[in-house]
PDB file of C-alpha atoms in Angstrom:
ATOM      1  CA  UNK S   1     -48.929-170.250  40.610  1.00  0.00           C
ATOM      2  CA  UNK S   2     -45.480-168.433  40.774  1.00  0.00           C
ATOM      3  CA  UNK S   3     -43.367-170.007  42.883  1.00  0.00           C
ATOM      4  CA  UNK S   4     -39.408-169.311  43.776  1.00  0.00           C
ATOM      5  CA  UNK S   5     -37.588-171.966  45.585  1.00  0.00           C
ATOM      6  CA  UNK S   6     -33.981-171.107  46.785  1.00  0.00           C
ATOM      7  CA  UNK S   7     -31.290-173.270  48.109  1.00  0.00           C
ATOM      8  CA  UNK S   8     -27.673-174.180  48.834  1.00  0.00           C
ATOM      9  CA  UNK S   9     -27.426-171.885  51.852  1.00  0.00           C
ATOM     10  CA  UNK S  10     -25.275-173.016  54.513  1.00  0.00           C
ATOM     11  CA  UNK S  11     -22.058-172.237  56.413  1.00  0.00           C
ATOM     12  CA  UNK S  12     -18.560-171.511  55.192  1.00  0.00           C
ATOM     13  CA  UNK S  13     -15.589-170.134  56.625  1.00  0.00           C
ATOM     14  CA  UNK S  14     -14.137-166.615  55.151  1.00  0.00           C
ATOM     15  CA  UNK S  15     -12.510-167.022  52.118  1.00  0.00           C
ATOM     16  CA  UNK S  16     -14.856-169.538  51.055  1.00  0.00           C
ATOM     17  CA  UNK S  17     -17.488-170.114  48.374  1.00  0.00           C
ATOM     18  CA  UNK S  18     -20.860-170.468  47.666  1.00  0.00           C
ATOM     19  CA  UNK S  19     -23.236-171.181  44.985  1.00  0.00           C
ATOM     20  CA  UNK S  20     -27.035-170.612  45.343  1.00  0.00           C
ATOM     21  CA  UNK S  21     -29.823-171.411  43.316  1.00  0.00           C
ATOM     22  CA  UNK S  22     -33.127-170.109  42.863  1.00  0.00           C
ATOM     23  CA  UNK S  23     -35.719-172.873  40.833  1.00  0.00           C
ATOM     24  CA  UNK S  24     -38.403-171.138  39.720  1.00  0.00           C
ATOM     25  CA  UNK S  25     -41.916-172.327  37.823  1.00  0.00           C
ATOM     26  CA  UNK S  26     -45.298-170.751  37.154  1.00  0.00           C
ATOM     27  CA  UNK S  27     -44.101-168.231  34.708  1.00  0.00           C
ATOM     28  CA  UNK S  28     -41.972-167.837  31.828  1.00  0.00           C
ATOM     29  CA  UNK S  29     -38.531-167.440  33.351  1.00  0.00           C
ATOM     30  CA  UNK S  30     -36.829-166.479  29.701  1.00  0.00           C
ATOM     31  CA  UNK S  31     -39.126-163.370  30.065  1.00  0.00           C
ATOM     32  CA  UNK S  32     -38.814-162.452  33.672  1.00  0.00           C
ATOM     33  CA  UNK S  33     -35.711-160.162  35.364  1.00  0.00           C
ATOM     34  CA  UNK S  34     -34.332-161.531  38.209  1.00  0.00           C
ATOM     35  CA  UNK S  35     -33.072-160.100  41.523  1.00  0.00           C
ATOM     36  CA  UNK S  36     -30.916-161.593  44.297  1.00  0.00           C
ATOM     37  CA  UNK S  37     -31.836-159.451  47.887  1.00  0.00           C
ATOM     38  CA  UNK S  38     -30.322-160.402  51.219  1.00  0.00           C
ATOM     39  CA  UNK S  39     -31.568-159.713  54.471  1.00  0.00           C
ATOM     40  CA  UNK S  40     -28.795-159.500  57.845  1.00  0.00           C
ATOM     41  CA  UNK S  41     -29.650-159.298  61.586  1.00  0.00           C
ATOM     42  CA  UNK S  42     -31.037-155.974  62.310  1.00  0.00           C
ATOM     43  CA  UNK S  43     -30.745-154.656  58.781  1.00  0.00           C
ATOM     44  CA  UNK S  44     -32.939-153.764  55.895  1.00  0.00           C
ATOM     45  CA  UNK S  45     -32.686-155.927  53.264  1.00  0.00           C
ATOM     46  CA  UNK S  46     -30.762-155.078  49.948  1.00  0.00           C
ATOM     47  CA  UNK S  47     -30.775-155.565  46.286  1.00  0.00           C
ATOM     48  CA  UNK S  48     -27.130-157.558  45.669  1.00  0.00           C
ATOM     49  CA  UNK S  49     -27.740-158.318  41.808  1.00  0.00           C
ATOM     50  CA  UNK S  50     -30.204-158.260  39.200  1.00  0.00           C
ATOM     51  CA  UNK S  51     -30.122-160.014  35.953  1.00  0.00           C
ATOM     52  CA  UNK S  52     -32.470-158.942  32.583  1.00  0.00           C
ATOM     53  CA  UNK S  53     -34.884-161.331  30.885  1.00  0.00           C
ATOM     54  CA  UNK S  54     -34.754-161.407  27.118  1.00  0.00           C
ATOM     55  CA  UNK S  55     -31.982-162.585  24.915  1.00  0.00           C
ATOM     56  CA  UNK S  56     -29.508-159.800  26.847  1.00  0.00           C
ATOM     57  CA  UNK S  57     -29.044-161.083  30.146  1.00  0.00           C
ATOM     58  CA  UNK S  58     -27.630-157.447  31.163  1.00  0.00           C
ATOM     59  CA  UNK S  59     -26.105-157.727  34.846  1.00  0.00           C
ATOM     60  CA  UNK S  60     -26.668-154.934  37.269  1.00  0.00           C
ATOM     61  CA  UNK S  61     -24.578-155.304  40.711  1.00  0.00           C
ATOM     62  CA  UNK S  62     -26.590-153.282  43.557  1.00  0.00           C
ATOM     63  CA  UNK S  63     -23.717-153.770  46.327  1.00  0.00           C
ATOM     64  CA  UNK S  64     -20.326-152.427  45.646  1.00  0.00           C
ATOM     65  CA  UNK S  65     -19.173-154.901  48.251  1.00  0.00           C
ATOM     66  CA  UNK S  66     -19.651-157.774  46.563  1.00  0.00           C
ATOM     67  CA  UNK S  67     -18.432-156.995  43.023  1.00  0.00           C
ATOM     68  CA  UNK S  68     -15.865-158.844  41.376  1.00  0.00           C
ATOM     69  CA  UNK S  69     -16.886-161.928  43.984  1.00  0.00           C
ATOM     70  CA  UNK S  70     -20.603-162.388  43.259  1.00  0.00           C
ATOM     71  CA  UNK S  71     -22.221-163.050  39.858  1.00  0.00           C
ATOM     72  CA  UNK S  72     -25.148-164.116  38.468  1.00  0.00           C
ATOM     73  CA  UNK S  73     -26.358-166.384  36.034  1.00  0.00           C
ATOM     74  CA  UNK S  74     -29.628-168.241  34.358  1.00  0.00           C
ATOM     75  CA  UNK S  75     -30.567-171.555  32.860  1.00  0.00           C
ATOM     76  CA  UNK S  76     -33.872-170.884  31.413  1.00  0.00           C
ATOM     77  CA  UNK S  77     -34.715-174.031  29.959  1.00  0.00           C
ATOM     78  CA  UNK S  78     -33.945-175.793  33.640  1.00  0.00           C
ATOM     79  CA  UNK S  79     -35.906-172.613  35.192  1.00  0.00           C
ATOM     80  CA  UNK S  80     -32.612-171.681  37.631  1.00  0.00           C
ATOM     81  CA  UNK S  81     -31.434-168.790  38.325  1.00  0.00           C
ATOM     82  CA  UNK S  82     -27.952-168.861  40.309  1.00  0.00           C
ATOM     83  CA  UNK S  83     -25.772-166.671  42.399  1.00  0.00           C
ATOM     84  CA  UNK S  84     -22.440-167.396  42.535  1.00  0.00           C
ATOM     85  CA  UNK S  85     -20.098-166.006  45.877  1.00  0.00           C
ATOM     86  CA  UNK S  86     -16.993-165.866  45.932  1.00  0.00           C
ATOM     87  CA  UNK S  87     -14.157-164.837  48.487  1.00  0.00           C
ATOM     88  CA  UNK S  88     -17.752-164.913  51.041  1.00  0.00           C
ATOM     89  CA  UNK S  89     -17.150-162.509  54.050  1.00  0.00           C
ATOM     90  CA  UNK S  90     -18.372-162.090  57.676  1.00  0.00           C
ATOM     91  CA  UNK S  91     -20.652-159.145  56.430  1.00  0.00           C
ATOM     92  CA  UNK S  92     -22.192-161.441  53.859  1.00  0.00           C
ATOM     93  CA  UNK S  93     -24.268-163.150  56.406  1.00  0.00           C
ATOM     94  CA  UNK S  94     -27.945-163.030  55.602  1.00  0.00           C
ATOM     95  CA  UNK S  95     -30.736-164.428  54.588  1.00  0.00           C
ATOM     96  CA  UNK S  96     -30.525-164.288  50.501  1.00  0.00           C
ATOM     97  CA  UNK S  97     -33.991-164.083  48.337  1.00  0.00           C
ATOM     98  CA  UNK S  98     -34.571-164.228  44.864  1.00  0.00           C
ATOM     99  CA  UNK S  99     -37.033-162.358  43.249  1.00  0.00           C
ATOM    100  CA  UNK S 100     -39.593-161.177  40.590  1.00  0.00           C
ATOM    101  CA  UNK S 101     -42.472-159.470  39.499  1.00  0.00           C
ATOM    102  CA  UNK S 102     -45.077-159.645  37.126  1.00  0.00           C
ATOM    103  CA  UNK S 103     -43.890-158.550  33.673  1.00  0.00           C
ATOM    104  CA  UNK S 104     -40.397-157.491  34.717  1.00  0.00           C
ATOM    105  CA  UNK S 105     -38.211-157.879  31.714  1.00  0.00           C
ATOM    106  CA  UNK S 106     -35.777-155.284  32.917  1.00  0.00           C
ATOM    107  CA  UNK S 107     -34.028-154.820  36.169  1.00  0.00           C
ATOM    108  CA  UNK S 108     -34.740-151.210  37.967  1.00  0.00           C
ATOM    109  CA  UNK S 109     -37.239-149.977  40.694  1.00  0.00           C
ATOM    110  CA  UNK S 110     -37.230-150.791  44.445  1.00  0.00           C
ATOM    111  CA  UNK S 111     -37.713-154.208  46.434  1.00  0.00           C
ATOM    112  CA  UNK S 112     -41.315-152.771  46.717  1.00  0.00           C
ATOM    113  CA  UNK S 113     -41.965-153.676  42.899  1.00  0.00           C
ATOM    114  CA  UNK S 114     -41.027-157.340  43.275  1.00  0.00           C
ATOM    115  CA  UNK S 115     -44.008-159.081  43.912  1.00  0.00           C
ATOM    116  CA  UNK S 116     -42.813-162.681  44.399  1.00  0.00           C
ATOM    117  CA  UNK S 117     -40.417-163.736  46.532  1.00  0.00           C
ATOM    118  CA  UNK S 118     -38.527-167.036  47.596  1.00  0.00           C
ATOM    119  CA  UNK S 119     -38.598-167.873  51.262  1.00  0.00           C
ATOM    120  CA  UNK S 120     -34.687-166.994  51.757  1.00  0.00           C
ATOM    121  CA  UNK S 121     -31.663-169.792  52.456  1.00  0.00           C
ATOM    122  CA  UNK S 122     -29.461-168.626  55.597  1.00  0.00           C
ATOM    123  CA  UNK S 123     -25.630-167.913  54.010  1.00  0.00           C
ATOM    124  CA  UNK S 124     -23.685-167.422  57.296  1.00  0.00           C
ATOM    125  CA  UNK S 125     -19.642-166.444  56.536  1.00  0.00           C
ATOM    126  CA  UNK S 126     -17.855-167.613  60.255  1.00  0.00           C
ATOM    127  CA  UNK S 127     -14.909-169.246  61.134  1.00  0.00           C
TER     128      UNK S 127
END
């Protein structure tokens, strides 16, 4: 079955930098988009990045906040998909899934179109 594993949440001061990855199996990554969504106390969650399956791994960024600190990336013959942060902030504290659906080559639509999901690693930006 589809299954997405994520890890190398944890705690960091401001400034600081993470790197989180998302091991996937049960489908053919190479084909599959990919999304990165994050979750804070008492919000909704929210797309952060998406990356295209296919031989054009096009990058979409979702949150202005985090561009030119976050990025994205894929190994498809390891089955990872990665999230790089950067320069992490306060306001990045959340709960970070990744994310597919069913024959999703290309990045678009709503969180509601993703039908499998991660269980989420805690990121939490504090002194």
């Amino acid at each position: 079955q589809v299954q997405l594993v994520e890890s190398g949440g944890g705690k960091v001061q401001p400034g600081g930098s993470l790197r989180l990855s998302c091991s996937t199996s049960g489908f053919i990554l190479d084909d599959h988009a990919i999304s990165w969504f994050r979750q804070a106390p008492g919000k909704e969650r929210e797309q952060v990045l998406c990356i295209n399956g296919g031989s054009v791994n096009t990058i979409y960024y979702y949150a202005d906040s985090v561009k030119g600190r976050f990025s994205i990336s894929r190994d498809n013959p390891k089955k990872m998909v990665y999230l790089q942060m950067n320069n992490l902030r306060p306001e990045d504290t959340a709960v970070y899934y990744c994310a597919t659906a069913a024959g999703l080559r290309f990045c678009g639509g709503t969180q509601y179109e993703y039908d499998y999901w991660g269980q989420g690693t805690q990121v939490t930006v504090s002194l």
